[in-house]
Structures are given as structure tokens and as C-alpha cells.
PDB file of C-alpha atoms and ligand atoms in Angstrom:
ATOM      1  CA  MET A   1       7.868  -4.804  -2.333  1.00 98.00           C
ATOM      2  CA  ARG A   2       8.220  -8.153  -0.031  1.00 98.00           C
ATOM      3  CA  PHE A   3       6.478 -11.470  -0.573  1.00 98.00           C
ATOM      4  CA  ASP A   4       6.824 -14.421   1.975  1.00 99.00           C
ATOM      5  CA  ILE A   5       4.665 -17.562   0.683  1.00 99.00           C
ATOM      6  CA  ILE A   6       4.424 -20.430   2.948  1.00 99.00           C
ATOM      7  CA  THR A   7       4.177 -23.743   1.060  1.00 98.00           C
ATOM      8  CA  VAL A   8       4.827 -27.715   1.351  1.00 98.00           C
ATOM      9  CA  LEU A   9       5.786 -27.375  -1.941  1.00 98.00           C
ATOM     10  CA  PRO A  10       8.588 -24.847  -2.299  1.00 98.00           C
ATOM     11  CA  SER A  11      10.258 -26.377  -5.507  1.00 98.00           C
ATOM     12  CA  LEU A  12       6.967 -25.678  -7.503  1.00 98.00           C
ATOM     13  CA  LEU A  13       7.538 -21.907  -7.016  1.00 98.00           C
ATOM     14  CA  GLU A  14      10.999 -21.979  -8.187  1.00 97.00           C
ATOM     15  CA  SER A  15      10.394 -21.300 -12.029  1.00 98.00           C
ATOM     16  CA  PRO A  16       7.450 -19.147 -12.145  1.00 97.00           C
ATOM     17  CA  PHE A  17       9.641 -16.275 -10.619  1.00 97.00           C
ATOM     18  CA  ALA A  18      13.078 -17.389 -12.234  1.00 98.00           C
ATOM     19  CA  HIS A  19      12.019 -15.834 -15.425  1.00 97.00           C
ATOM     20  CA  SER A  20      11.197 -12.540 -17.592  1.00 94.00           C
ATOM     21  CA  ILE A  21       9.589  -9.486 -15.804  1.00 95.00           C
ATOM     22  CA  LEU A  22       9.468 -11.385 -12.342  1.00 97.00           C
ATOM     23  CA  GLN A  23      13.031 -12.021 -12.314  1.00 97.00           C
ATOM     24  CA  ARG A  24      13.938  -8.635 -13.498  1.00 96.00           C
ATOM     25  CA  ALA A  25      12.000  -7.293 -10.745  1.00 97.00           C
ATOM     26  CA  GLN A  26      13.875  -9.105  -8.076  1.00 98.00           C
ATOM     27  CA  LYS A  27      17.180  -8.577  -9.934  1.00 97.00           C
ATOM     28  CA  LYS A  28      16.223  -4.432  -9.893  1.00 97.00           C
ATOM     29  CA  GLY A  29      15.228  -4.902  -5.975  1.00 97.00           C
ATOM     30  CA  ILE A  30      11.932  -4.004  -6.642  1.00 97.00           C
ATOM     31  CA  ALA A  31      10.562  -7.084  -5.362  1.00 98.00           C
ATOM     32  CA  GLU A  32      11.786  -9.494  -2.659  1.00 98.00           C
ATOM     33  CA  ILE A  33       9.956 -13.033  -3.054  1.00 98.00           C
ATOM     34  CA  HIS A  34      10.418 -15.744  -0.341  1.00 98.00           C
ATOM     35  CA  VAL A  35       9.346 -19.093  -0.256  1.00 98.00           C
ATOM     36  CA  HIS A  36       9.101 -21.081   3.033  1.00 98.00           C
ATOM     37  CA  ASN A  37       8.987 -25.019   3.299  1.00 98.00           C
ATOM     38  CA  LEU A  38       6.079 -25.406   5.999  1.00 98.00           C
ATOM     39  CA  ARG A  39       7.620 -28.923   6.982  1.00 98.00           C
ATOM     40  CA  ASP A  40      10.606 -26.751   8.287  1.00 98.00           C
ATOM     41  CA  TYR A  41       7.968 -25.610  10.842  1.00 98.00           C
ATOM     42  CA  ALA A  42       6.616 -28.972  11.975  1.00 98.00           C
ATOM     43  CA  LYS A  43       7.246 -30.215  15.304  1.00 95.00           C
ATOM     44  CA  ASN A  44       6.938 -34.119  14.625  1.00 94.00           C
ATOM     45  CA  LYS A  45       9.715 -36.281  13.460  1.00 95.00           C
ATOM     46  CA  GLN A  46       7.808 -37.266  10.338  1.00 96.00           C
ATOM     47  CA  LYS A  47       7.595 -33.660   9.557  1.00 96.00           C
ATOM     48  CA  SER A  48       3.510 -34.097   8.903  1.00 97.00           C
ATOM     49  CA  VAL A  49       1.528 -31.144   8.486  1.00 98.00           C
ATOM     50  CA  ASP A  50      -2.047 -32.505   8.157  1.00 98.00           C
ATOM     51  CA  ASP A  51      -4.398 -34.492  10.144  1.00 98.00           C
ATOM     52  CA  TYR A  52      -7.762 -36.296   9.743  1.00 98.00           C
ATOM     53  CA  PRO A  53     -10.953 -33.943   9.754  1.00 98.00           C
ATOM     54  CA  TYR A  54     -12.737 -33.755  12.926  1.00 98.00           C
ATOM     55  CA  GLY A  55     -16.435 -34.767  12.200  1.00 98.00           C
ATOM     56  CA  GLY A  56     -15.067 -37.427   9.490  1.00 97.00           C
ATOM     57  CA  GLY A  57     -14.901 -37.085   5.921  1.00 96.00           C
ATOM     58  CA  SER A  58     -12.778 -37.539   3.125  1.00 96.00           C
ATOM     59  CA  GLY A  59      -9.282 -35.833   2.464  1.00 96.00           C
ATOM     60  CA  MET A  60      -6.664 -34.331   4.850  1.00 98.00           C
ATOM     61  CA  VAL A  61      -6.787 -30.898   7.013  1.00 98.00           C
ATOM     62  CA  MET A  62      -3.596 -28.853   7.128  1.00 98.00           C
ATOM     63  CA  GLN A  63      -2.754 -28.289  10.737  1.00 98.00           C
ATOM     64  CA  ILE A  64      -2.616 -24.772  12.742  1.00 98.00           C
ATOM     65  CA  GLU A  65       0.434 -25.251  14.384  1.00 98.00           C
ATOM     66  CA  PRO A  66       2.892 -25.073  11.690  1.00 98.00           C
ATOM     67  CA  PHE A  67       1.460 -22.309   9.935  1.00 98.00           C
ATOM     68  CA  ALA A  68       1.100 -20.450  13.286  1.00 98.00           C
ATOM     69  CA  ALA A  69       4.843 -20.904  13.832  1.00 98.00           C
ATOM     70  CA  CYS A  70       6.120 -19.905  10.403  1.00 98.00           C
ATOM     71  CA  ILE A  71       3.728 -16.811  10.473  1.00 98.00           C
ATOM     72  CA  GLU A  72       4.697 -15.756  13.807  1.00 98.00           C
ATOM     73  CA  GLN A  73       8.536 -15.992  12.981  1.00 98.00           C
ATOM     74  CA  LEU A  74       7.905 -13.899  10.067  1.00 98.00           C
ATOM     75  CA  GLN A  75       5.776 -11.243  11.970  1.00 98.00           C
ATOM     76  CA  SER A  76       8.363 -11.157  14.506  1.00 98.00           C
ATOM     77  CA  GLU A  77      10.971  -9.609  11.899  1.00 98.00           C
ATOM     78  CA  ARG A  78       8.960  -7.219  10.236  1.00 98.00           C
ATOM     79  CA  ALA A  79       4.916  -6.057  10.106  1.00 98.00           C
ATOM     80  CA  TYR A  80       3.052  -7.355   7.293  1.00 99.00           C
ATOM     81  CA  ASP A  81       0.468  -5.562   5.489  1.00 98.00           C
ATOM     82  CA  GLU A  82      -1.762  -8.736   4.525  1.00 98.00           C
ATOM     83  CA  ILE A  83      -1.678 -12.347   5.147  1.00 99.00           C
ATOM     84  CA  ILE A  84      -3.438 -13.592   2.099  1.00 99.00           C
ATOM     85  CA  TYR A  85      -5.062 -17.265   1.889  1.00 99.00           C
ATOM     86  CA  MET A  86      -5.372 -18.928  -1.697  1.00 98.00           C
ATOM     87  CA  THR A  87      -8.660 -20.655  -1.541  1.00 98.00           C
ATOM     88  CA  PRO A  88     -11.768 -20.923  -4.396  1.00 98.00           C
ATOM     89  CA  ASP A  89     -13.771 -19.432  -1.673  1.00 98.00           C
ATOM     90  CA  GLY A  90     -11.997 -16.459  -1.519  1.00 98.00           C
ATOM     91  CA  VAL A  91     -13.061 -12.968  -3.665  1.00 98.00           C
ATOM     92  CA  THR A  92     -12.334 -13.620  -7.336  1.00 98.00           C
ATOM     93  CA  LEU A  93      -8.733 -12.108  -8.278  1.00 98.00           C
ATOM     94  CA  ASN A  94      -9.214  -9.068 -10.612  1.00 97.00           C
ATOM     95  CA  GLN A  95      -7.188  -5.990 -11.656  1.00 97.00           C
ATOM     96  CA  ASP A  96      -8.622  -3.817  -9.128  1.00 96.00           C
ATOM     97  CA  ILE A  97      -7.432  -6.237  -6.163  1.00 98.00           C
ATOM     98  CA  ALA A  98      -4.021  -6.403  -7.971  1.00 98.00           C
ATOM     99  CA  ASN A  99      -3.733  -2.704  -8.338  1.00 97.00           C
ATOM    100  CA  GLU A 100      -4.504  -2.450  -4.753  1.00 98.00           C
ATOM    101  CA  LEU A 101      -2.258  -4.931  -3.301  1.00 98.00           C
ATOM    102  CA  SER A 102       0.689  -3.263  -5.767  1.00 98.00           C
ATOM    103  CA  THR A 103       0.745  -0.413  -3.189  1.00 97.00           C
ATOM    104  CA  LYS A 104       1.501  -2.924  -0.146  1.00 98.00           C
ATOM    105  CA  GLY A 105       4.850  -3.358   1.598  1.00 98.00           C
ATOM    106  CA  ASN A 106       4.994  -6.925   2.909  1.00 98.00           C
ATOM    107  CA  ILE A 107       2.545  -9.585   2.152  1.00 99.00           C
ATOM    108  CA  ILE A 108       2.290 -13.340   3.233  1.00 99.00           C
ATOM    109  CA  ILE A 109       0.823 -15.911   1.128  1.00 99.00           C
ATOM    110  CA  LEU A 110      -0.594 -19.119   2.519  1.00 99.00           C
ATOM    111  CA  CYS A 111      -0.921 -21.827  -0.197  1.00 98.00           C
ATOM    112  CA  GLY A 112      -3.305 -24.635   0.992  1.00 98.00           C
ATOM    113  CA  HIS A 113      -3.166 -28.442  -0.093  1.00 97.00           C
ATOM    114  CA  TYR A 114      -5.511 -31.707   0.407  1.00 96.00           C
ATOM    115  CA  LYS A 115      -9.092 -30.290   1.578  1.00 97.00           C
ATOM    116  CA  GLY A 116      -7.184 -26.979   2.734  1.00 98.00           C
ATOM    117  CA  ILE A 117      -6.480 -25.378   5.830  1.00 98.00           C
ATOM    118  CA  ASP A 118      -8.075 -25.594   9.537  1.00 98.00           C
ATOM    119  CA  GLN A 119     -10.664 -22.651   9.665  1.00 98.00           C
ATOM    120  CA  ARG A 120      -8.981 -21.185  12.683  1.00 98.00           C
ATOM    121  CA  ILE A 121      -5.763 -20.078  10.464  1.00 98.00           C
ATOM    122  CA  ARG A 122      -8.302 -18.413   8.366  1.00 98.00           C
ATOM    123  CA  ASP A 123      -9.796 -16.822  11.444  1.00 98.00           C
ATOM    124  CA  ILE A 124      -6.970 -16.006  13.646  1.00 98.00           C
ATOM    125  CA  PHE A 125      -4.213 -14.968  10.737  1.00 98.00           C
ATOM    126  CA  VAL A 126      -5.787 -14.434   7.502  1.00 98.00           C
ATOM    127  CA  THR A 127      -6.815 -10.951   6.248  1.00 98.00           C
ATOM    128  CA  LYS A 128      -7.481 -11.677   2.720  1.00 98.00           C
ATOM    129  CA  GLU A 129      -9.125 -14.655   0.849  1.00 99.00           C
ATOM    130  CA  ILE A 130      -8.552 -14.862  -3.021  1.00 99.00           C
ATOM    131  CA  SER A 131      -9.517 -17.083  -5.353  1.00 98.00           C
ATOM    132  CA  ILE A 132      -8.119 -17.075  -9.080  1.00 98.00           C
ATOM    133  CA  GLY A 133     -11.331 -18.709 -10.517  1.00 98.00           C
ATOM    134  CA  ASP A 134     -14.380 -20.768  -9.945  1.00 98.00           C
ATOM    135  CA  TYR A 135     -12.825 -24.284 -10.278  1.00 98.00           C
ATOM    136  CA  VAL A 136     -10.514 -26.340  -7.680  1.00 98.00           C
ATOM    137  CA  LEU A 137      -6.863 -26.720  -8.192  1.00 98.00           C
ATOM    138  CA  SER A 138      -4.833 -29.215  -6.114  1.00 98.00           C
ATOM    139  CA  GLY A 139      -2.852 -26.647  -4.255  1.00 98.00           C
ATOM    140  CA  GLY A 140      -2.552 -22.845  -3.482  1.00 98.00           C
ATOM    141  CA  GLU A 141       1.053 -22.467  -5.214  1.00 98.00           C
ATOM    142  CA  LEU A 142      -0.040 -21.911  -8.920  1.00 98.00           C
ATOM    143  CA  PRO A 143      -2.728 -19.467  -7.477  1.00 98.00           C
ATOM    144  CA  ALA A 144       0.227 -17.926  -5.301  1.00 98.00           C
ATOM    145  CA  ALA A 145       2.360 -17.394  -8.189  1.00 98.00           C
ATOM    146  CA  ILE A 146      -0.565 -15.895 -10.247  1.00 98.00           C
ATOM    147  CA  VAL A 147      -1.165 -13.446  -7.705  1.00 98.00           C
ATOM    148  CA  VAL A 148       2.385 -12.329  -7.251  1.00 98.00           C
ATOM    149  CA  ASP A 149       2.846 -11.956 -10.887  1.00 98.00           C
ATOM    150  CA  ALA A 150      -0.254 -10.074 -11.160  1.00 98.00           C
ATOM    151  CA  ILE A 151       0.775  -7.574  -8.916  1.00 98.00           C
ATOM    152  CA  VAL A 152       4.565  -7.260  -9.234  1.00 98.00           C
ATOM    153  CA  ARG A 153       4.292  -6.004 -13.051  1.00 96.00           C
ATOM    154  CA  LEU A 154       2.093  -3.089 -11.595  1.00 96.00           C
ATOM    155  CA  ILE A 155       5.081  -1.766  -9.562  1.00 96.00           C
ATOM    156  CA  PRO A 156       6.487   1.240 -10.744  1.00 93.00           C
ATOM    157  CA  GLY A 157       9.781   0.294 -12.535  1.00 93.00           C
ATOM    158  CA  VAL A 158       9.249  -3.030 -13.132  1.00 94.00           C
ATOM    159  CA  LEU A 159       8.095  -2.719 -16.621  1.00 91.00           C
ATOM    160  CA  ASN A 160      10.539  -0.959 -18.831  1.00 83.00           C
ATOM    161  CA  ASP A 161       7.706   0.650 -21.016  1.00 75.00           C
ATOM    162  CA  GLU A 162       5.535   2.288 -18.004  1.00 61.00           C
ATOM    163  CA  THR A 163       2.580   2.892 -20.292  1.00 65.00           C
ATOM    164  CA  SER A 164       2.266  -0.597 -21.295  1.00 79.00           C
ATOM    165  CA  ALA A 165       0.910  -1.758 -18.024  1.00 82.00           C
ATOM    166  CA  LEU A 166      -1.781   0.833 -18.054  1.00 80.00           C
ATOM    167  CA  SER A 167      -2.750   0.327 -21.642  1.00 81.00           C
ATOM    168  CA  ASP A 168      -3.695  -3.442 -20.824  1.00 89.00           C
ATOM    169  CA  SER A 169      -7.068  -5.303 -20.750  1.00 89.00           C
ATOM    170  CA  PHE A 170      -8.815  -4.244 -17.354  1.00 92.00           C
ATOM    171  CA  GLN A 171      -6.343  -1.442 -16.204  1.00 87.00           C
ATOM    172  CA  ASP A 172      -9.010   1.148 -17.651  1.00 88.00           C
ATOM    173  CA  GLY A 173     -12.225  -0.936 -17.289  1.00 92.00           C
ATOM    174  CA  LEU A 174     -11.739  -2.372 -21.046  1.00 95.00           C
ATOM    175  CA  LEU A 175     -10.074  -4.718 -22.876  1.00 96.00           C
ATOM    176  CA  ASP A 176      -7.352  -4.307 -24.928  1.00 95.00           C
ATOM    177  CA  ALA A 177      -7.378  -3.455 -28.572  1.00 96.00           C
ATOM    178  CA  PRO A 178      -6.190  -5.899 -31.407  1.00 97.00           C
ATOM    179  CA  ILE A 179      -2.506  -5.794 -32.066  1.00 97.00           C
ATOM    180  CA  TYR A 180      -0.205  -6.658 -35.129  1.00 98.00           C
ATOM    181  CA  THR A 181       3.491  -6.738 -36.164  1.00 98.00           C
ATOM    182  CA  ARG A 182       4.988  -7.568 -39.374  1.00 97.00           C
ATOM    183  CA  PRO A 183       4.676  -8.535 -41.969  1.00 98.00           C
ATOM    184  CA  ALA A 184       1.867  -6.207 -43.143  1.00 98.00           C
ATOM    185  CA  GLU A 185       0.171  -8.872 -45.005  1.00 98.00           C
ATOM    186  CA  TRP A 186       0.133 -12.458 -44.622  1.00 98.00           C
ATOM    187  CA  ARG A 187      -1.452 -14.819 -47.052  1.00 98.00           C
ATOM    188  CA  GLY A 188      -3.754 -12.042 -47.947  1.00 98.00           C
ATOM    189  CA  HIS A 189      -4.462 -11.091 -44.294  1.00 98.00           C
ATOM    190  CA  LYS A 190      -3.712  -7.405 -44.033  1.00 98.00           C
ATOM    191  CA  VAL A 191      -3.109  -5.096 -41.160  1.00 98.00           C
ATOM    192  CA  PRO A 192      -5.737  -2.461 -40.952  1.00 98.00           C
ATOM    193  CA  ASP A 193      -4.554   0.319 -42.766  1.00 98.00           C
ATOM    194  CA  ILE A 194      -4.920   3.039 -40.141  1.00 98.00           C
ATOM    195  CA  LEU A 195      -2.015   1.510 -38.169  1.00 98.00           C
ATOM    196  CA  LEU A 196       0.187   2.000 -41.192  1.00 98.00           C
ATOM    197  CA  SER A 197      -0.706   5.681 -41.547  1.00 98.00           C
ATOM    198  CA  GLY A 198       1.783   6.983 -39.178  1.00 97.00           C
ATOM    199  CA  ASN A 199      -1.332   9.377 -37.886  1.00 98.00           C
ATOM    200  CA  GLU A 200      -1.059   9.022 -34.149  1.00 98.00           C
ATOM    201  CA  ALA A 201      -4.141  10.487 -33.480  1.00 98.00           C
ATOM    202  CA  LYS A 202      -6.094   8.445 -35.732  1.00 98.00           C
ATOM    203  CA  ILE A 203      -4.615   5.245 -34.502  1.00 98.00           C
ATOM    204  CA  ASN A 204      -5.442   6.229 -30.763  1.00 97.00           C
ATOM    205  CA  ALA A 205      -8.809   7.118 -31.805  1.00 98.00           C
ATOM    206  CA  TRP A 206      -8.967   3.830 -33.839  1.00 98.00           C
ATOM    207  CA  ARG A 207      -7.878   2.132 -30.584  1.00 97.00           C
ATOM    208  CA  ASP A 208     -10.322   3.522 -28.159  1.00 97.00           C
ATOM    209  CA  GLU A 209     -13.075   2.518 -30.654  1.00 98.00           C
ATOM    210  CA  GLN A 210     -11.776  -0.992 -30.852  1.00 98.00           C
ATOM    211  CA  GLN A 211     -11.062  -0.971 -27.175  1.00 97.00           C
ATOM    212  CA  LEU A 212     -15.301  -0.267 -26.527  1.00 97.00           C
ATOM    213  CA  GLN A 213     -16.144  -2.626 -29.392  1.00 98.00           C
ATOM    214  CA  ARG A 214     -14.335  -5.484 -27.822  1.00 97.00           C
ATOM    215  CA  THR A 215     -15.561  -4.877 -24.629  1.00 97.00           C
ATOM    216  CA  GLN A 216     -19.181  -4.294 -25.757  1.00 98.00           C
ATOM    217  CA  GLU A 217     -18.981  -7.803 -27.803  1.00 98.00           C
ATOM    218  CA  ARG A 218     -16.684  -9.813 -25.372  1.00 98.00           C
ATOM    219  CA  ARG A 219     -17.408  -8.392 -21.484  1.00 97.00           C
ATOM    220  CA  PRO A 220     -20.639  -6.155 -21.337  1.00 97.00           C
ATOM    221  CA  ASP A 221     -20.468  -6.638 -17.736  1.00 96.00           C
ATOM    222  CA  LEU A 222     -17.306  -4.511 -17.463  1.00 95.00           C
ATOM    223  CA  LEU A 223     -19.095  -1.463 -19.087  1.00 95.00           C
ATOM    224  CA  ASN A 224     -21.817  -1.752 -16.696  1.00 87.00           C
ATOM    225  CA  ASP A 225     -19.366  -1.521 -13.647  1.00 73.00           C
TER     226      ASP A 225
HETATM  227  N1  SAH B   1     -11.870 -28.232  -0.321  1.00 52.41           N
HETATM  228  C1  SAH B   1     -11.284 -27.063  -0.721  1.00 52.41           C
HETATM  229  C2  SAH B   1     -10.627 -27.067  -2.305  1.00 52.41           C
HETATM  230  C3  SAH B   1      -9.279 -27.429  -1.575  1.00 52.41           C
HETATM  231  S1  SAH B   1      -8.281 -27.735  -3.131  1.00 52.41           S
HETATM  232  C4  SAH B   1     -13.106 -26.213  -1.330  1.00 52.41           C
HETATM  233  O1  SAH B   1     -13.722 -27.368  -1.642  1.00 52.41           O
HETATM  234  O2  SAH B   1     -12.960 -25.240  -1.391  1.00 52.41           O
HETATM  235  C5  SAH B   1      -6.438 -27.647  -2.086  1.00 52.41           C
HETATM  236  C6  SAH B   1      -5.796 -25.891  -2.063  1.00 52.41           C
HETATM  237  O3  SAH B   1      -5.462 -25.179  -3.474  1.00 52.41           O
HETATM  238  C7  SAH B   1      -6.793 -24.767  -1.525  1.00 52.41           C
HETATM  239  O4  SAH B   1      -6.301 -25.003  -0.142  1.00 52.41           O
HETATM  240  C8  SAH B   1      -6.060 -23.883  -2.039  1.00 52.41           C
HETATM  241  O5  SAH B   1      -4.937 -23.152  -1.396  1.00 52.41           O
HETATM  242  C9  SAH B   1      -5.851 -24.115  -3.381  1.00 52.41           C
HETATM  243  N2  SAH B   1      -6.971 -23.720  -4.347  1.00 52.41           N
HETATM  244  C10 SAH B   1      -7.537 -24.525  -5.227  1.00 52.41           C
HETATM  245  N3  SAH B   1      -8.264 -24.050  -6.058  1.00 52.41           N
HETATM  246  C11 SAH B   1      -8.079 -22.807  -5.849  1.00 52.41           C
HETATM  247  C12 SAH B   1      -8.486 -21.619  -6.596  1.00 52.41           C
HETATM  248  N4  SAH B   1      -9.573 -21.544  -7.412  1.00 52.41           N
HETATM  249  N5  SAH B   1      -8.021 -20.029  -6.136  1.00 52.41           N
HETATM  250  C13 SAH B   1      -7.220 -20.242  -5.049  1.00 52.41           C
HETATM  251  N6  SAH B   1      -6.664 -21.160  -4.523  1.00 52.41           N
HETATM  252  C14 SAH B   1      -7.122 -22.443  -5.122  1.00 52.41           C
END
């Protein structure tokens, strides 16, 4: 799977993809992540990519030409399944969306800044608009990194233990069960006996029950869905 991320701050996206599971996915050749500097596609000498909003008001607006030039360059090289714009007024990211996107081949992600991007970019090029939650950040880079992380860990072969993504919260519509590791007792706080019993069937039943209980307590809305 290939991601092309278009941004004015490429350096902001160096670290998130250079470690752990995302790094491993790239080394294994399962995911390719390319970051493009939007300013490289600006025609003017100053390499500016934003301008004042028509109609007045505060904040700068990112212009259509540099985005169009970069997107069209990429599209001339290969076909894309989705062009995603990260935006607070998009559909809120969830595990279903991550699952669906993990089956795609090539995805472009646009990161906004300032007031956002010219509406015509959204109308003409964008196929999906995703928010990472009901709050406003300064740029789309961290949201883009979150989307890529959520997708890549779902691609078969990325996680060593294939079942581990399947047992995570939301994957089966439930939150995950409580987890413990050594020591079995710390300052009088004990790990539930059942987990030390070695009885796999009983442990699985306990985990199922805990998942349901936790979901009922914390996210009853998931059970209604
Ligand atoms: N004026 C816009 C906010 C612009 S914030 C509005 O009110 O909706 C600048 C950029 O940060 C956006 O273009 C977007 O790419 C990114 N961004 C900010 N908050 C985000 C969120 N919750 N989810 C996804 N992207 C976000």
C-alpha cells in the first residue's frame, strides 16, 4: 500500500513514520510512505502557497494551484483509490474507516494549514474528508500520521502476531479487556487469579465477559450500534 502525503511541513512527518510498527511495515515493503513538500509546487519566487480569503475575514487560505500541480503529477504516475483531506468538518475517524482504507492500494492525503484549503480543491479533487475528533489543530500533519498509523497496522503481515490487531478495541465492536504482566502481586494488588490458572477456555470466557462489561460501562453506544 502506498501513501503520498502533501504538506507544507514535511519535517513534521519524519519521526512518526521512522519507528516501531510503521518503520517495520516500510522495511518489509508492505507500506510505502512518500511525503511531498507543497512549496515545491508553488510557481512564485517566494514559494508561497496561501493568500487572503475572498470576502475578507481572518486567516490565510491555501491556494488551489500548488495542490493541483502536486496531485496531477502524482496521478500521472499511478492511479489513486482515494484523495483524503484531513479536516475537522470531515467524518470522524473510527476503526471501520481504518479497516476499509486498509484494503486500498494508493492513497493521497492533503494536510491543511492556516484557515484551511480553497473549497475548490475539496470539490474537484478530494474523495474523502476525515476528522480525527471534535477539536481544531494547527495543521493536518498529525491527523495524517494518525490515519496512516491506524491503517498500516491493519494490513496483513505488518503486526507480528496477526491476531493482535483483531483483539484490539473496536475491531469486534467491543473495548479490549484489562491486561496484566509480571509481577503477579505488587504492593498487595493482585492479578486476577483466573489469568494465572492456565485454563485457556476459562481465560477466554473471562476476557469476553470483561470486554462486554467494560463496553457497557464506558461506551454503551457501541453496543447499540
Ligand atoms: N478553519 C478550519 C480549521 C483549520 S485548522 C475549520 O474551522 O474547520 C488547519 C488545518 O488543520 C486544517 O485544514 C486541517 O487540515 C487540520 N486539522 C485541524 N483540526 C483537525 C481535525 N480535528 N481533524 C483533521 N484535521 C484537522
